[in-house]
Amino acid sequence: MQHLGVLKEGERRRLVALTPAGVQRLGKQLRISVQRGAGRGAGYSDEAYTQAGATLVDSAEDILRQCDIVLSHDSHYRSEDVGTPKTFIGFFNVLSEPAVVESYRKPGTDLYSLDLIPRTTLAQAMDVLSSVASISGYQAVLLAAERSLATVPMITSAGGTLRPAKFLIMGAGVAGLQAIATARRLGAIVRAYDVRSASRTEVESLGAAFIEVEGAVEDKKAGGYAVEQTAEHLERIRQTIHQEAVLADVIITTAKIPGRKAPLLITEDMVRSMKPGAVIIDLATATGGNCALSEPDATVMRNEVTIMGPTAIEGGCAHSTSFLLSNNYSVFIEHLLKNGANAEDEILRGTRIVKDGVLVNERMLALARPPQAAASPSGNGQAQAAAEKRS
Ligand code: NAD
């Protein structure tokens, strides 16, 4: 029986990649060790892990020394730890940070990164990105509501009637749609924009109004993701959004393009024209930000507008996020155990970054090719430069 080790994550997110229920589920096929305290930050006690059948070990070094498969959501292994043949599974942001892969280019080492899971029906249950995005969208609304000087729903009381808050959501993917749904549940009036025309029906089905900006570039080959827009179209978006921003009490931005810098949608000029007391939550600061003034993990005040750029907001609901992640990782590990020998398996081919120490992932290899050869929509100037330096 193979031995799976679950590492304690970094302090920032307080998440755990496998909950006691996950241990119980995978325990039929694997022997499982969990680093002591791994679930504490997310509300899962050491006792719950032992009751579920796991063995507790004291340190990350013990996990790395003893286990065949090592699971951790955050990519925080050190190069020197990855010494012995192992399968590593986690969420490594490999397109944005390709250098992270270097530690795993050692004979006998395999690396699977679930940020590259294909967006297919079969892979949906393993989609860690989607779980994190969903919680982030929800949390962003709560954060904005908490920081806003105004209430969100319409409230009628003896002192008069408070009008419902106006929310503007930029980017209607997983995080944006969850933000729309949460803001609507709180009673806000919500307007939203996305460059993917397919998102219009989803936005409208949640009771929000879709903002029309004609001329967006879409690419069917991009796997359901957005592609980079022309400078003209970005300018057209900004002009339309400027008028929307003036009216908004809250703006939540979630616009991203895989492997590229996030599009700049909210300019300094727009912030200057917003109402005093308005709040902007930028969920894209890890990849450059959608707002010109936002900073990763910082709160910036400008003209009495609060601008926040949290990069690990999902850690605020660590118990629930870990529940979702644990289900995602459990399904993935079961899939790996069943299909590991099948070189053609789409899910494993998509997420396998390193095989026996060799970089094998097609999307990562495309980054390493010169720009004209790498026609992938996920190409990234920075990442390309790093990958070229490496090869
Ligand atoms: P994402 O996090 O990469 O981007 C967030 C959103 O920003 C996207 O909707 C994107 O279109 C939008 N965006 C990009 N540039 C923009 C701009 N200039 N202006 C406005 N919006 C902009 O995307 P995501 O949330 O991961 O979802 C992308 C797609 O993948 C969606 O269609 C989603 O339904 C789909 N999806 C599929 C699966 C699956 O089938 N397994 C799982 C999750 C998501």
Short mmCIF file of N, CA and C and ligand atoms in Angstrom, two decimals, residues 118-121 123-124 127 129-130 133 170-175 177 193-196 199 202 223-227 229 234 237 254-258 263 265, ligand 1:
data_model
loop_
_atom_site.label_atom_id
_atom_site.label_comp_id
_atom_site.label_asym_id
_atom_site.label_seq_id
_atom_site.Cartn_x
_atom_site.Cartn_y
_atom_site.Cartn_z
N PRO A 118 -7.60 20.39 -16.55
CA PRO A 118 -8.41 20.82 -17.70
C PRO A 118 -9.84 21.16 -17.25
N ARG A 119 -10.43 22.14 -17.94
CA ARG A 119 -11.80 22.55 -17.57
C ARG A 119 -12.79 21.65 -18.30
N THR A 120 -12.79 20.33 -17.91
CA THR A 120 -13.71 19.38 -18.53
C THR A 120 -14.72 18.91 -17.50
N THR A 121 -15.78 18.27 -17.97
CA THR A 121 -16.82 17.81 -17.06
C THR A 121 -16.24 16.81 -16.05
N ALA A 123 -13.23 16.51 -15.01
CA ALA A 123 -12.26 17.10 -14.07
C ALA A 123 -12.90 18.08 -13.09
N GLN A 124 -14.17 18.37 -13.29
CA GLN A 124 -14.82 19.41 -12.48
C GLN A 124 -14.70 19.14 -10.98
N ASP A 127 -11.46 20.36 -9.42
CA ASP A 127 -11.05 21.72 -9.79
C ASP A 127 -10.83 22.62 -8.56
N LEU A 129 -9.00 25.25 -8.31
CA LEU A 129 -9.08 26.67 -8.68
C LEU A 129 -10.51 27.19 -8.52
N SER A 130 -11.43 26.37 -8.94
CA SER A 130 -12.83 26.73 -8.89
C SER A 130 -13.32 26.83 -7.43
N ALA A 133 -11.82 30.02 -6.00
CA ALA A 133 -12.44 31.20 -6.61
C ALA A 133 -13.84 31.42 -6.05
N MET A 170 -16.60 43.07 -11.89
CA MET A 170 -15.83 42.99 -13.13
C MET A 170 -15.23 41.59 -13.25
N GLY A 171 -15.60 40.87 -14.31
CA GLY A 171 -15.17 39.49 -14.48
C GLY A 171 -16.25 38.60 -13.88
N ALA A 172 -16.90 37.80 -14.74
CA ALA A 172 -17.99 36.94 -14.26
C ALA A 172 -17.64 35.47 -14.48
N GLY A 173 -16.46 35.09 -14.01
CA GLY A 173 -16.07 33.67 -13.99
C GLY A 173 -16.58 33.09 -12.68
N VAL A 174 -15.84 32.15 -12.13
CA VAL A 174 -16.31 31.48 -10.92
C VAL A 174 -16.40 32.47 -9.74
N ALA A 175 -15.34 33.24 -9.50
CA ALA A 175 -15.34 34.18 -8.37
C ALA A 175 -16.39 35.27 -8.57
N LEU A 177 -19.14 35.25 -10.40
CA LEU A 177 -20.53 34.77 -10.29
C LEU A 177 -20.91 34.54 -8.83
N TYR A 193 -19.71 42.88 -15.70
CA TYR A 193 -19.17 42.82 -17.06
C TYR A 193 -18.15 41.69 -17.17
N ASP A 194 -18.13 41.05 -18.33
CA ASP A 194 -17.09 40.07 -18.65
C ASP A 194 -16.85 40.11 -20.15
N VAL A 195 -15.61 39.82 -20.57
CA VAL A 195 -15.33 39.81 -22.01
C VAL A 195 -15.87 38.56 -22.70
N ARG A 196 -16.17 37.52 -21.93
CA ARG A 196 -16.72 36.31 -22.53
C ARG A 196 -18.23 36.47 -22.67
N SER A 199 -20.88 34.54 -20.58
CA SER A 199 -21.18 34.84 -19.17
C SER A 199 -22.47 35.66 -19.01
N GLU A 202 -25.34 33.72 -17.56
CA GLU A 202 -25.09 33.34 -16.15
C GLU A 202 -25.31 34.54 -15.24
N GLY A 223 -10.10 27.21 -24.09
CA GLY A 223 -10.63 26.31 -23.05
C GLY A 223 -11.61 26.96 -22.11
N GLY A 224 -12.40 27.89 -22.60
CA GLY A 224 -13.40 28.53 -21.73
C GLY A 224 -12.86 29.74 -20.99
N TYR A 225 -11.57 30.03 -21.16
CA TYR A 225 -10.97 31.19 -20.50
C TYR A 225 -11.00 32.41 -21.41
N ALA A 226 -10.79 33.58 -20.79
CA ALA A 226 -10.66 34.81 -21.57
C ALA A 226 -9.28 34.87 -22.20
N VAL A 227 -9.16 35.63 -23.28
CA VAL A 227 -7.85 35.90 -23.88
C VAL A 227 -7.58 37.39 -23.75
N GLN A 229 -7.15 41.20 -24.40
CA GLN A 229 -7.91 42.11 -25.27
C GLN A 229 -6.97 43.12 -25.93
N LEU A 234 -9.74 47.40 -24.41
CA LEU A 234 -9.56 47.69 -22.98
C LEU A 234 -9.95 49.14 -22.69
N ILE A 237 -13.68 49.37 -22.67
CA ILE A 237 -14.21 48.85 -21.39
C ILE A 237 -14.08 49.93 -20.32
N THR A 254 -12.50 40.70 -10.57
CA THR A 254 -12.01 39.30 -10.55
C THR A 254 -11.41 38.93 -11.91
N ALA A 255 -11.13 39.93 -12.75
CA ALA A 255 -10.76 39.62 -14.15
C ALA A 255 -9.33 39.10 -14.25
N LYS A 256 -9.20 37.90 -14.84
CA LYS A 256 -7.87 37.30 -14.99
C LYS A 256 -7.75 36.65 -16.36
N ILE A 257 -6.52 36.48 -16.80
CA ILE A 257 -6.23 35.73 -18.02
C ILE A 257 -5.12 34.76 -17.65
N PRO A 258 -5.37 33.44 -17.76
CA PRO A 258 -4.39 32.47 -17.27
C PRO A 258 -2.98 32.72 -17.82
N PRO A 263 -5.85 42.24 -16.56
CA PRO A 263 -6.12 43.49 -17.29
C PRO A 263 -6.41 44.65 -16.33
N LEU A 265 -8.48 47.54 -15.34
CA LEU A 265 -9.85 47.95 -15.65
C LEU A 265 -10.29 49.20 -14.89
P1 NAD B 1 -10.46 33.36 -14.44
O1 NAD B 1 -10.26 33.30 -12.95
O2 NAD B 1 -9.32 33.03 -15.33
O3 NAD B 1 -10.97 34.84 -14.84
C1 NAD B 1 -12.06 35.44 -14.19
C2 NAD B 1 -12.95 36.10 -15.21
O4 NAD B 1 -12.33 37.30 -15.71
C3 NAD B 1 -13.28 35.27 -16.45
O5 NAD B 1 -14.68 35.10 -16.52
C4 NAD B 1 -12.73 36.09 -17.60
O6 NAD B 1 -13.52 35.97 -18.77
C5 NAD B 1 -12.80 37.49 -17.02
N1 NAD B 1 -11.98 38.50 -17.73
C6 NAD B 1 -10.75 38.38 -18.28
N2 NAD B 1 -10.37 39.55 -18.83
C7 NAD B 1 -11.38 40.45 -18.62
C8 NAD B 1 -11.58 41.81 -18.96
N3 NAD B 1 -10.67 42.51 -19.64
N4 NAD B 1 -12.74 42.41 -18.60
C9 NAD B 1 -13.67 41.70 -17.91
N5 NAD B 1 -13.54 40.41 -17.55
C10 NAD B 1 -12.41 39.78 -17.92
O7 NAD B 1 -11.70 32.45 -14.90
P2 NAD B 1 -12.53 31.34 -14.12
O8 NAD B 1 -13.33 31.99 -13.05
O9 NAD B 1 -11.63 30.26 -13.70
O10 NAD B 1 -13.54 30.81 -15.21
C11 NAD B 1 -13.28 30.83 -16.60
C12 NAD B 1 -14.23 29.89 -17.32
O11 NAD B 1 -14.00 28.51 -16.98
C13 NAD B 1 -15.71 30.10 -17.05
O12 NAD B 1 -16.40 29.88 -18.25
C14 NAD B 1 -16.06 29.01 -16.07
O13 NAD B 1 -17.44 28.70 -16.10
C15 NAD B 1 -15.22 27.90 -16.65
N6 NAD B 1 -14.98 26.83 -15.67
C16 NAD B 1 -15.11 25.53 -16.10
C17 NAD B 1 -14.90 24.49 -15.21
C18 NAD B 1 -15.04 23.07 -15.66
O14 NAD B 1 -15.71 22.78 -16.63
N7 NAD B 1 -14.38 22.11 -15.03
C19 NAD B 1 -14.53 24.75 -13.90
C20 NAD B 1 -14.39 26.10 -13.51
C21 NAD B 1 -14.60 27.12 -14.42
#
